[in-house]
Each structure stands twice: as C-alpha cells, then as structure tokens.
JSON list of C-alpha atoms in Angstrom, two decimals:
[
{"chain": "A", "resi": 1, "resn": "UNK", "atom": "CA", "xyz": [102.76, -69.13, -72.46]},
{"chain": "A", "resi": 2, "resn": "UNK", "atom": "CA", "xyz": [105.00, -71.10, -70.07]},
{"chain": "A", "resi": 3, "resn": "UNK", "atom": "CA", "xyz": [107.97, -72.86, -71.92]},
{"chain": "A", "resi": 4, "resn": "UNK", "atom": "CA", "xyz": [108.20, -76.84, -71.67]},
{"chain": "A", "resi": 5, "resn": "UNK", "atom": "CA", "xyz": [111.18, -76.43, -69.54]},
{"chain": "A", "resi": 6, "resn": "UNK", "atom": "CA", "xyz": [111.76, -77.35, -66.32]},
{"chain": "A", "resi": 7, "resn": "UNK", "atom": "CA", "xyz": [113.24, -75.02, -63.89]},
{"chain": "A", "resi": 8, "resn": "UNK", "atom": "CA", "xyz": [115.59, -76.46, -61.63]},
{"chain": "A", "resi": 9, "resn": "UNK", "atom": "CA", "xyz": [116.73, -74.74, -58.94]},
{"chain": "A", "resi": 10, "resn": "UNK", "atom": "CA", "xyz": [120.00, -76.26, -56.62]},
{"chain": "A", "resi": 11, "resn": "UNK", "atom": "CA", "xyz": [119.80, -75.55, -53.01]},
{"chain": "A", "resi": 12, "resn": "UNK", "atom": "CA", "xyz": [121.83, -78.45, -51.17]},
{"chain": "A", "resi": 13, "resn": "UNK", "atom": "CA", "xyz": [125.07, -76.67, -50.15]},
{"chain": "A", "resi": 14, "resn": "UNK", "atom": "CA", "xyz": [126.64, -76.64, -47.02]},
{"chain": "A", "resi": 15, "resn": "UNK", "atom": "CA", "xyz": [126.65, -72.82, -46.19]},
{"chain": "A", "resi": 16, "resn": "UNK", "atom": "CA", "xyz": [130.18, -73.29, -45.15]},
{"chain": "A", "resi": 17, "resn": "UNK", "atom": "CA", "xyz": [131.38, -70.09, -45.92]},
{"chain": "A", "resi": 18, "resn": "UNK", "atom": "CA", "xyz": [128.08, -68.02, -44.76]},
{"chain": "A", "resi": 19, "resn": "UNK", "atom": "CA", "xyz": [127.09, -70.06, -41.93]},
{"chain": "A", "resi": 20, "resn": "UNK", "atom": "CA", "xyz": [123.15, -69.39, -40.06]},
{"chain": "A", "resi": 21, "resn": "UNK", "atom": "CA", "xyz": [120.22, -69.49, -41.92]},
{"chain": "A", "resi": 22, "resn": "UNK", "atom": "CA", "xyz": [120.35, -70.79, -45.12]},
{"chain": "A", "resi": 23, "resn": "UNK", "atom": "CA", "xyz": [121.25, -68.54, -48.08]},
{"chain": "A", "resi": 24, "resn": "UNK", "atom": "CA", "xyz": [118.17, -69.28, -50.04]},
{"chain": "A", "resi": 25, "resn": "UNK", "atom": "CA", "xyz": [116.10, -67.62, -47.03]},
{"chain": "A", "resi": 26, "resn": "UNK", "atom": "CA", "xyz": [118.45, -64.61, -46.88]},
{"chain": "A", "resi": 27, "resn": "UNK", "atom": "CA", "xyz": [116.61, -61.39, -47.79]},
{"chain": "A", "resi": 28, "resn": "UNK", "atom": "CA", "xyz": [117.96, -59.24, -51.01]},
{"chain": "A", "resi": 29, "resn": "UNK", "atom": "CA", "xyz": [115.64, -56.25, -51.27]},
{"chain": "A", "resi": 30, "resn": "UNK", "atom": "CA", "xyz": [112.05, -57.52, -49.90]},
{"chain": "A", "resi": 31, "resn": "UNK", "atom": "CA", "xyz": [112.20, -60.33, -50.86]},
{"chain": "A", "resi": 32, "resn": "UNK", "atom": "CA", "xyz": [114.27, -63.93, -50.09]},
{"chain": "A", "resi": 33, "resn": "UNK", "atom": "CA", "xyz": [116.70, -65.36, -52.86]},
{"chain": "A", "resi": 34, "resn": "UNK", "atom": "CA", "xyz": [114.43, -68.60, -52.95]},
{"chain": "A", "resi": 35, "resn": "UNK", "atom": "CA", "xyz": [111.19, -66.19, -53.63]},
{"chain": "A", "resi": 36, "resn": "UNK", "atom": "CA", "xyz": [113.25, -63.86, -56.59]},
{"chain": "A", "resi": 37, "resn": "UNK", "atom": "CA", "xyz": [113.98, -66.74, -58.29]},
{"chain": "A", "resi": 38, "resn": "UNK", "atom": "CA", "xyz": [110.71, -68.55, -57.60]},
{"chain": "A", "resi": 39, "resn": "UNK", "atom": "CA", "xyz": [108.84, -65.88, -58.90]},
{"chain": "A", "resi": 40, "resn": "UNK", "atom": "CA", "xyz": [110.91, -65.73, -62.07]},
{"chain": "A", "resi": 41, "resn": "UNK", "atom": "CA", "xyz": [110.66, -69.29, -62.71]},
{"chain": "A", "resi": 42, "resn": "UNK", "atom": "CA", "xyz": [107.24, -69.79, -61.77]},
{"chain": "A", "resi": 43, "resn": "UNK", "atom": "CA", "xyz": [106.57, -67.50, -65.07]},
{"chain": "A", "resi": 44, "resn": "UNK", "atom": "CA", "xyz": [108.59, -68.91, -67.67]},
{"chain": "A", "resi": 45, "resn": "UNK", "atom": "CA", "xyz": [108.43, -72.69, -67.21]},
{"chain": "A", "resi": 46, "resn": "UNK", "atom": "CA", "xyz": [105.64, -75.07, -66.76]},
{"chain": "A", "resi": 47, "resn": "UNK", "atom": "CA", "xyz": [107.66, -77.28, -63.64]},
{"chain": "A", "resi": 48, "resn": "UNK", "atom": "CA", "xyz": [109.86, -76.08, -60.89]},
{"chain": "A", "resi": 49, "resn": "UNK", "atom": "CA", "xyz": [111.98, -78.42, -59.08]},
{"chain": "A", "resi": 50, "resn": "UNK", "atom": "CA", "xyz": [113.97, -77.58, -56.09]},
{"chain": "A", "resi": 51, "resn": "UNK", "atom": "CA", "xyz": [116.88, -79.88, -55.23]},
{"chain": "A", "resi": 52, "resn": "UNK", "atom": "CA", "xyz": [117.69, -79.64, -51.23]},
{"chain": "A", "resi": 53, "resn": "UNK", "atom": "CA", "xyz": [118.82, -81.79, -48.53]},
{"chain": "A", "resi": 54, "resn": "UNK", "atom": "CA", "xyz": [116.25, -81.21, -45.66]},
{"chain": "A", "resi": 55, "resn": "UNK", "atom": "CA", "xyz": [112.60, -81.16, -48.04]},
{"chain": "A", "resi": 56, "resn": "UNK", "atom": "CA", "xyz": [110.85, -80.42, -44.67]},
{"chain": "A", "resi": 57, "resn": "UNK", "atom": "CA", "xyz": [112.33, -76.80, -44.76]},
{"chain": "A", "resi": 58, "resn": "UNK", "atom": "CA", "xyz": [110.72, -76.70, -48.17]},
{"chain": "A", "resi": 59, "resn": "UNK", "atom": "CA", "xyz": [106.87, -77.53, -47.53]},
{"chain": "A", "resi": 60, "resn": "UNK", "atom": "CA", "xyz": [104.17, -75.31, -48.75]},
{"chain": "A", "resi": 61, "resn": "UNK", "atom": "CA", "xyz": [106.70, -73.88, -51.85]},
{"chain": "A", "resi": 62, "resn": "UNK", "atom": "CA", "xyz": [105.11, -74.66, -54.77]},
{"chain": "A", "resi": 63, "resn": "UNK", "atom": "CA", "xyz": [107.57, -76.74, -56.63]},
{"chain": "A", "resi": 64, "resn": "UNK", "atom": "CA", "xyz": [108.81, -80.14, -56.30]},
{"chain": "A", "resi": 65, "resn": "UNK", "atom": "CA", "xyz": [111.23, -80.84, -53.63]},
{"chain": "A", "resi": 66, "resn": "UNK", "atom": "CA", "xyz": [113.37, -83.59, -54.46]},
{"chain": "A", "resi": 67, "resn": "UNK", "atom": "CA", "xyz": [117.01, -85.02, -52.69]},
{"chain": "A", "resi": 68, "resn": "UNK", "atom": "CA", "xyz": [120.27, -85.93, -54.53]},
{"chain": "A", "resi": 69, "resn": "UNK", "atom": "CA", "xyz": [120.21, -89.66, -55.44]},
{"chain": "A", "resi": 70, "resn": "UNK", "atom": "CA", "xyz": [123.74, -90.00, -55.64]},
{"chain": "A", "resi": 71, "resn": "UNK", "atom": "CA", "xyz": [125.88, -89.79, -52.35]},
{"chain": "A", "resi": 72, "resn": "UNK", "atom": "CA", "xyz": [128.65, -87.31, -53.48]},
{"chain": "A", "resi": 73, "resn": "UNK", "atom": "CA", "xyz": [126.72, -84.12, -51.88]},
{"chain": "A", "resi": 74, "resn": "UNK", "atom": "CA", "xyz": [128.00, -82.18, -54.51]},
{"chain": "A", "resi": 75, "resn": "UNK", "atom": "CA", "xyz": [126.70, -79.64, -57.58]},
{"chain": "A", "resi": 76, "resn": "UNK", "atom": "CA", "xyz": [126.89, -82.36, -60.06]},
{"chain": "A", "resi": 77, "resn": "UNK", "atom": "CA", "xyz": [125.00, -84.75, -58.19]},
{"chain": "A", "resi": 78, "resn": "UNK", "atom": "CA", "xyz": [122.43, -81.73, -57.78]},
{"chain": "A", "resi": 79, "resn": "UNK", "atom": "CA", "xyz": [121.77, -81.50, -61.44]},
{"chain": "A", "resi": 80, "resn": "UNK", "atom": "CA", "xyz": [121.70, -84.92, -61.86]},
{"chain": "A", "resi": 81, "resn": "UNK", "atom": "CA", "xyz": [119.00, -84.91, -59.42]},
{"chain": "A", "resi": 82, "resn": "UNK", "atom": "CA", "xyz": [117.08, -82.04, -60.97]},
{"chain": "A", "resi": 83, "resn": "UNK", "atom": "CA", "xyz": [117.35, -83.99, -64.53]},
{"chain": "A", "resi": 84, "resn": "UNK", "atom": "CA", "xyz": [116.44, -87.05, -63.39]},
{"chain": "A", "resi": 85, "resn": "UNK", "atom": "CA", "xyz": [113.06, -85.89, -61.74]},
{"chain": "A", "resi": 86, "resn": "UNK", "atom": "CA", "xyz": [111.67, -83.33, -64.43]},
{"chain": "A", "resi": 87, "resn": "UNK", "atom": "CA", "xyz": [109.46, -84.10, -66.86]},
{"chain": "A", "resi": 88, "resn": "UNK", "atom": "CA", "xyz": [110.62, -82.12, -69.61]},
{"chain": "A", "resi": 89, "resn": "UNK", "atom": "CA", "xyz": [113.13, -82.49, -71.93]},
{"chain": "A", "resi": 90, "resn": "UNK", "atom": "CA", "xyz": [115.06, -79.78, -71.28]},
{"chain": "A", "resi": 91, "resn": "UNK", "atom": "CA", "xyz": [115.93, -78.27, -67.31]},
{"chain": "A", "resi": 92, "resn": "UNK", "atom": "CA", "xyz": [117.04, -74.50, -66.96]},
{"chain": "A", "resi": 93, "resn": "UNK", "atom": "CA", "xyz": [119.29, -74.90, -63.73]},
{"chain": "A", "resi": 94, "resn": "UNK", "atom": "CA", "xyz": [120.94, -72.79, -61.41]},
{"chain": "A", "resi": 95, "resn": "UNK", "atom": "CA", "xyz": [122.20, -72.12, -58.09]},
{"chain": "A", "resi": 96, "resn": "UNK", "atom": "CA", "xyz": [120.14, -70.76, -55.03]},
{"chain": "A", "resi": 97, "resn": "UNK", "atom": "CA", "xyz": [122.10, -68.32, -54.08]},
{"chain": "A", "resi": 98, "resn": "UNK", "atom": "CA", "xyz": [121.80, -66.10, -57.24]},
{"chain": "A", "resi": 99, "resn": "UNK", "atom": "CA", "xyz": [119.01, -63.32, -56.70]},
{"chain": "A", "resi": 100, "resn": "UNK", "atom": "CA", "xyz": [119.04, -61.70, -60.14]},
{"chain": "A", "resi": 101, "resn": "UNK", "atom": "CA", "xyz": [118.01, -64.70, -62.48]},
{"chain": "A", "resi": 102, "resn": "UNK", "atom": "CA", "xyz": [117.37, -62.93, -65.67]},
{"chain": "A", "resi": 103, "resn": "UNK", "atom": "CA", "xyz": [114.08, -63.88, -67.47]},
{"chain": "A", "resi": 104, "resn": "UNK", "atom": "CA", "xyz": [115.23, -62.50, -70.71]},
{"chain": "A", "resi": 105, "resn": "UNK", "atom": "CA", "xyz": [118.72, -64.19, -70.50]},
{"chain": "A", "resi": 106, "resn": "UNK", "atom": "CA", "xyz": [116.76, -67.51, -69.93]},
{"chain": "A", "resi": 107, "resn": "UNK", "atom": "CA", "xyz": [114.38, -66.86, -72.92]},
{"chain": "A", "resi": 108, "resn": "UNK", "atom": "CA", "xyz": [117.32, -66.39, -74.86]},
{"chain": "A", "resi": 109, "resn": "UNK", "atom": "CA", "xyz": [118.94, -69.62, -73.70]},
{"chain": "A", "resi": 110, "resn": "UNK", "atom": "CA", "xyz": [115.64, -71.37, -74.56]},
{"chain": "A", "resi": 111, "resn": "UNK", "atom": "CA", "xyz": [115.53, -70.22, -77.72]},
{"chain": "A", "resi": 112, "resn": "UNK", "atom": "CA", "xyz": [119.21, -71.70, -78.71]},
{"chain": "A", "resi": 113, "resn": "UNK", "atom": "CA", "xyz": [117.48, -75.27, -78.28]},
{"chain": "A", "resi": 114, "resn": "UNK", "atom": "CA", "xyz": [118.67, -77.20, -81.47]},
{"chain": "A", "resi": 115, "resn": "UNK", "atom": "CA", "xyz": [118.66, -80.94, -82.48]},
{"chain": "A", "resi": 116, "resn": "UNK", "atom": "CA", "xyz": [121.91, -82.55, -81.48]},
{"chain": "A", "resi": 117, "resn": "UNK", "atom": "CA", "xyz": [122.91, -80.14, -78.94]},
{"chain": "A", "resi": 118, "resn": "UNK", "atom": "CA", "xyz": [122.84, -81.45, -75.34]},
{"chain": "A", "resi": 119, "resn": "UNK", "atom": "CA", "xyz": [124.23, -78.10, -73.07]},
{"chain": "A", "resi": 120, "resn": "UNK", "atom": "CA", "xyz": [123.38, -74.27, -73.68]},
{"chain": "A", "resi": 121, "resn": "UNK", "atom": "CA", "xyz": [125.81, -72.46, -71.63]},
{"chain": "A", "resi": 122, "resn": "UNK", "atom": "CA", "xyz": [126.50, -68.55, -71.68]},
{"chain": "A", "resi": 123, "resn": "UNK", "atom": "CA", "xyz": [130.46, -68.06, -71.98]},
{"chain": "A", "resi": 124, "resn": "UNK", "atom": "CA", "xyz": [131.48, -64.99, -70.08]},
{"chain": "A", "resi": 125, "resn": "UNK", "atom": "CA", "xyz": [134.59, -63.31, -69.29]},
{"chain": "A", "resi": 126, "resn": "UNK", "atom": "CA", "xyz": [135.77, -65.22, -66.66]},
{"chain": "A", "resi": 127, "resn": "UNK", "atom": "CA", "xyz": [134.46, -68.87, -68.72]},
{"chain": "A", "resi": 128, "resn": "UNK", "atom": "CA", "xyz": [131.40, -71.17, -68.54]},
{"chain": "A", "resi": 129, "resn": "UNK", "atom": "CA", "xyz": [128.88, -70.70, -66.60]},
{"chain": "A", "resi": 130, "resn": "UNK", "atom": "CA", "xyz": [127.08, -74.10, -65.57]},
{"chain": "A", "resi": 131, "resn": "UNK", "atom": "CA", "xyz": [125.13, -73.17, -63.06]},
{"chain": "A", "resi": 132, "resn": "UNK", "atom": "CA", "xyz": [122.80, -70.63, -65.53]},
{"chain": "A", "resi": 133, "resn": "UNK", "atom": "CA", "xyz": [122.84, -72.79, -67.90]},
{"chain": "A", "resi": 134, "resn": "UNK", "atom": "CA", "xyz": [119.55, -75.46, -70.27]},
{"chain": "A", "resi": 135, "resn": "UNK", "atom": "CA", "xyz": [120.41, -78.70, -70.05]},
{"chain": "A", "resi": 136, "resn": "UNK", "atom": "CA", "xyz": [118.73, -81.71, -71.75]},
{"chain": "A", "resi": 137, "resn": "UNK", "atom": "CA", "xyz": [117.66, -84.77, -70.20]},
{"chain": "A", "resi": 138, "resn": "UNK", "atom": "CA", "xyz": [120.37, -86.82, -72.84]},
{"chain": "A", "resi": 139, "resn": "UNK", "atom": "CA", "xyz": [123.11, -86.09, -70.52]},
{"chain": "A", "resi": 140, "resn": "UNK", "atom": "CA", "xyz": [121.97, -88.04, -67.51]},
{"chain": "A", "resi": 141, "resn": "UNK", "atom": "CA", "xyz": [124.14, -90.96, -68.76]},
{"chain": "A", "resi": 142, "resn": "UNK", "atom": "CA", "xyz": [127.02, -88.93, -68.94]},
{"chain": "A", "resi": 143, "resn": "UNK", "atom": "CA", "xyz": [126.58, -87.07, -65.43]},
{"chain": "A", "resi": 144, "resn": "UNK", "atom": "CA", "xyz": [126.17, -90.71, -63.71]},
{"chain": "A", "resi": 145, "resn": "UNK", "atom": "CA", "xyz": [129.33, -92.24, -65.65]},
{"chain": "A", "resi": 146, "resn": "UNK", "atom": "CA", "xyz": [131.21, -89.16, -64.29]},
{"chain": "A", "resi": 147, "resn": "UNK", "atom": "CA", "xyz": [129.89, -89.33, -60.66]},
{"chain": "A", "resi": 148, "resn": "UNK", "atom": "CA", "xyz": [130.55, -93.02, -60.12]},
{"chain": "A", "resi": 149, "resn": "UNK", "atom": "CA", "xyz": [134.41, -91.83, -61.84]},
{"chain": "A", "resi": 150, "resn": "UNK", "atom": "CA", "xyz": [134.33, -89.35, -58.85]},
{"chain": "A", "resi": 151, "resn": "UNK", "atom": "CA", "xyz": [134.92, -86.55, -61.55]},
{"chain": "A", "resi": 152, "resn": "UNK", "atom": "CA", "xyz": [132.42, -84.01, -59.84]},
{"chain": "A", "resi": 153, "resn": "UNK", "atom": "CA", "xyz": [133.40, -81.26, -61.63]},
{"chain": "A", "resi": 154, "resn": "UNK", "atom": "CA", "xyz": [130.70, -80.23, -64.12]},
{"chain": "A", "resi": 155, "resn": "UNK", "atom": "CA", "xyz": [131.79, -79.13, -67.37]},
{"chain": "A", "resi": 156, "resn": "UNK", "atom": "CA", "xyz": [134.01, -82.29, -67.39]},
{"chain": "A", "resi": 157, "resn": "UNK", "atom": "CA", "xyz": [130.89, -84.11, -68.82]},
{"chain": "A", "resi": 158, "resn": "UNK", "atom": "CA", "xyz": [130.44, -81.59, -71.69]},
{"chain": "A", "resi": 159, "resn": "UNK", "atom": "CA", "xyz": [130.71, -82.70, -75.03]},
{"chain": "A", "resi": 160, "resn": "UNK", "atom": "CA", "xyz": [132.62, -80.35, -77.18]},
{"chain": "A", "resi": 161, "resn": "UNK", "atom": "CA", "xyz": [130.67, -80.69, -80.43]},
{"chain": "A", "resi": 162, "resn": "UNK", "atom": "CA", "xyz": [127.37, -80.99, -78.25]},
{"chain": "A", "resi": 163, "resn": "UNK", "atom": "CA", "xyz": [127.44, -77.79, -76.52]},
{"chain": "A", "resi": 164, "resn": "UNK", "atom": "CA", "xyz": [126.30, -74.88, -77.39]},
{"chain": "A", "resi": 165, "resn": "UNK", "atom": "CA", "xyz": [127.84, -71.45, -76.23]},
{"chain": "A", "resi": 166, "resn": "UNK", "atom": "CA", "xyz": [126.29, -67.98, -75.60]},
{"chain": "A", "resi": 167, "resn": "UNK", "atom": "CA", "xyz": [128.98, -65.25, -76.21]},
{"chain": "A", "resi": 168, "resn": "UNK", "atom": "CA", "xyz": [129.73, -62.37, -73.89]},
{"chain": "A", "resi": 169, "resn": "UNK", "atom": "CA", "xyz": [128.30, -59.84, -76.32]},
{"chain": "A", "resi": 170, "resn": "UNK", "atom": "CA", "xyz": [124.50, -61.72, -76.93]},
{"chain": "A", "resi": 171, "resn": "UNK", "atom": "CA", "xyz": [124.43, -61.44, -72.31]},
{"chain": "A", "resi": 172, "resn": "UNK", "atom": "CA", "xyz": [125.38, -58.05, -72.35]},
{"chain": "A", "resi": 173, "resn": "UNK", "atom": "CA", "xyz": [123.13, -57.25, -74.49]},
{"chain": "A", "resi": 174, "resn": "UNK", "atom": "CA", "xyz": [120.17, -58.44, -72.17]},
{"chain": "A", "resi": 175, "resn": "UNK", "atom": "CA", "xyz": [121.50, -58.25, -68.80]},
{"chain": "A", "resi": 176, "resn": "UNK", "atom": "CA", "xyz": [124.20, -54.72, -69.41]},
{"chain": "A", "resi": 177, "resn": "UNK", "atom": "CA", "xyz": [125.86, -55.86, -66.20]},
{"chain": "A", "resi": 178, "resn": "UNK", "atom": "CA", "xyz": [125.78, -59.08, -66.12]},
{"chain": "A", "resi": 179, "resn": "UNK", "atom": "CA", "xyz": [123.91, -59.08, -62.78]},
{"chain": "A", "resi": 180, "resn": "UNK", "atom": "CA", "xyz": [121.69, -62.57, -63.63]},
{"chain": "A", "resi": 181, "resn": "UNK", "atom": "CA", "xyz": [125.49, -64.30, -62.59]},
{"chain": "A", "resi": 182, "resn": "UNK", "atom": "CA", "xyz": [126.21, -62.86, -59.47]},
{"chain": "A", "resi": 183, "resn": "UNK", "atom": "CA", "xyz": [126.18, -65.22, -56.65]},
{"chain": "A", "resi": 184, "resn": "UNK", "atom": "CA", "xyz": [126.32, -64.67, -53.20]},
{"chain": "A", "resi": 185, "resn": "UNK", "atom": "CA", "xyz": [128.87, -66.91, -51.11]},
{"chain": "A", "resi": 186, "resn": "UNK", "atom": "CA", "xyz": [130.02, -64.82, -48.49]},
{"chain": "A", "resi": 187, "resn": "UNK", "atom": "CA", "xyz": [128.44, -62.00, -45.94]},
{"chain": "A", "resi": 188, "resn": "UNK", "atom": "CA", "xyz": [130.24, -59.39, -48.03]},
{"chain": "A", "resi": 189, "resn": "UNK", "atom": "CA", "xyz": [128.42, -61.07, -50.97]},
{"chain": "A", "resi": 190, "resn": "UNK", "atom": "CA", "xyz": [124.91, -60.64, -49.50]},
{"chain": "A", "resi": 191, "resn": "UNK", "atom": "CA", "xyz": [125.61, -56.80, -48.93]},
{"chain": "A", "resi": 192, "resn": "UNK", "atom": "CA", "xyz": [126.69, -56.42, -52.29]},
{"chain": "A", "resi": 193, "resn": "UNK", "atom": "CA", "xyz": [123.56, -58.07, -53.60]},
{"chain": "A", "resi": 194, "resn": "UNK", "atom": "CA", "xyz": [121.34, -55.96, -50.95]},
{"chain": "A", "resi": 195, "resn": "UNK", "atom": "CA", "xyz": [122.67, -52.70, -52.41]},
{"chain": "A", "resi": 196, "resn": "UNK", "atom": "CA", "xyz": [122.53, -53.59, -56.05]},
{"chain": "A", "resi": 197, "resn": "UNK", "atom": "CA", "xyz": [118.62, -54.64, -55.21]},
{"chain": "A", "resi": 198, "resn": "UNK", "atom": "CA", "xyz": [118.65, -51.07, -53.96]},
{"chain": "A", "resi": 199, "resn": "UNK", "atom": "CA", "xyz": [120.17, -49.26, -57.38]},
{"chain": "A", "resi": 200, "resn": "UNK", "atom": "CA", "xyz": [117.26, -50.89, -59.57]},
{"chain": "A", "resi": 201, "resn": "UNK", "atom": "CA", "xyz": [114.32, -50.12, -56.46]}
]
C-alpha cells in the first residue's frame, strides 16, 4: 500500500560546483541518482513530483514536472513549489543529488505524522536535515511570507513547538551509517557515492 504522501523530489540547482551533465543524470552504481530515488519513491507514495528548471529534460519520467513559482531560484522556493502542486497533505522532500534515499527512514518519518505538527525532520549530528525531511501542506503560508522577506534559508520558517524531531539514535537504527543523507556536490562526492554503491553490490 502506497502512503498518501507526496514525494517531492528538488532538482533545480545550478551545478555550480560539479559543472556538465546534470547531477540527477550522473550514474552511482547502474543506475542514475534521478532513477535510485525514483524507484524508491515510486513505491512508497501514491504522487511524485519533480521540481526542475528545464521540464523538457524531464519528459517521459513518470512524475509530475513542475517549475518554481517564485523567482528566488533557490531550495526554499523549490519546496514551496513541490507543496504547492501535490495533492496530498503531507510531501516527503529531498534533494536530487542524494542516491541512497532510505525507504525505511521515510516510513519512519511517515509514521511520526501527528495533529498539530507541521515539519518532521531527522536531527543528526551535524543538525537538521531539511532536505529529508515530511512536510505538510500548512506551511505554504509561512514559506511564501519568508520568500517575499528574502529569508531563503529553510529552517527559518520552522515553528519550534510545530516541529517534530527524529533523534540520531531512531536513524541509526535504520540506516547504521547514515548513508540515506549523503549528498553529492562535488566530483570527489560522486566517487565517494560510486564506491559506497559498490560496498552494498
């Protein structure tokens, strides 16, 4: 049974610091980035929204491709996007340049959902983690009021006594090395993530 989530899934950087083809296309293992986490969203949720800047790069996926609607070209105006345009309440979202999305993590996230509570976001070592983090569709108000304040950054919107935090210990227990928050930004980042696809082959 698919969950009524949506899984959003932010792909409108500007490569800047691993310039070519776009990361989501990179290969880690046999697969692209944009097809590992396809595949695991495609299984847990019943909609799957990609937010990008050029949709024709995107045709034939089978998700919806949608743009930012606010200007700022920025992560914050990505989920804002991603919120706006699903049609369920709540919107797993992350980054496309993260090849080990981990379904159980995201079950686990799911299953936090509580009346009242607005962000689900796993607190790690180094802090939040917004970008692998549920979101419901109540926080659109606050993301807009913050992106026409030009205050992009997003945990500025949070709500202290409406967000709800997943402690170090509950991840490690379903992802030992944390692997479902590794991104990869840089060349050295993609090799990384190629041999770590290689340890679990």
């Amino acid at each position: 049974m698919k969950y009524d989530c949506t899984g959003v899934i932010l792909a409108g950087g500007t490569n800047s610091r691993l310039p070519g083809e776009k990361k989501t296309f990179r290969r880690v293992g046999s697969d692209m980035m944009l097809t590992r986490i396809h595949g695991v969203f495609s299984k847990l949720f019943k909609e799957v929204i990609i937010v990008v800047n050029d949709p024709k790069d995107f045709i034939g996926w089978d998700m919806m491709v949608v743009t930012d609607i606010h200007p700022s070209r920025c992560a914050l105006a990505g989920l804002h996007a991603g919120l706006f345009y699903a049609s369920n309440p709540w919107a797993y979202v992350t980054a496309c340049d993260v090849p080990f999305a981990n379904e159980q993590v995201i079950r686990h996230l799911i299953d936090q959902r509580e009346e009242g509570v607005e962000v689900i976001v796993p607190r790690t070592e180094d802090g939040l983690e917004p970008l692998a983090s549920l979101y419901s569709r109540d926080c659109i108000p606050l993301i807009e009021k913050n992106l026409e304040k030009k205050i992009l950054m997003i945990k500025k919107f949070f709500r202290k006594k409406r967000i709800k935090e997943i402690p170090v210990s509950d991840l490690k227990r379903l992802d030992p090395s944390m692997r479902f928050m590794f991104n990869v930004n840089t060349l050295e980042d993609l090799e990384t993530a190629r041999s770590m696809a290689e340890q679990t082959n």
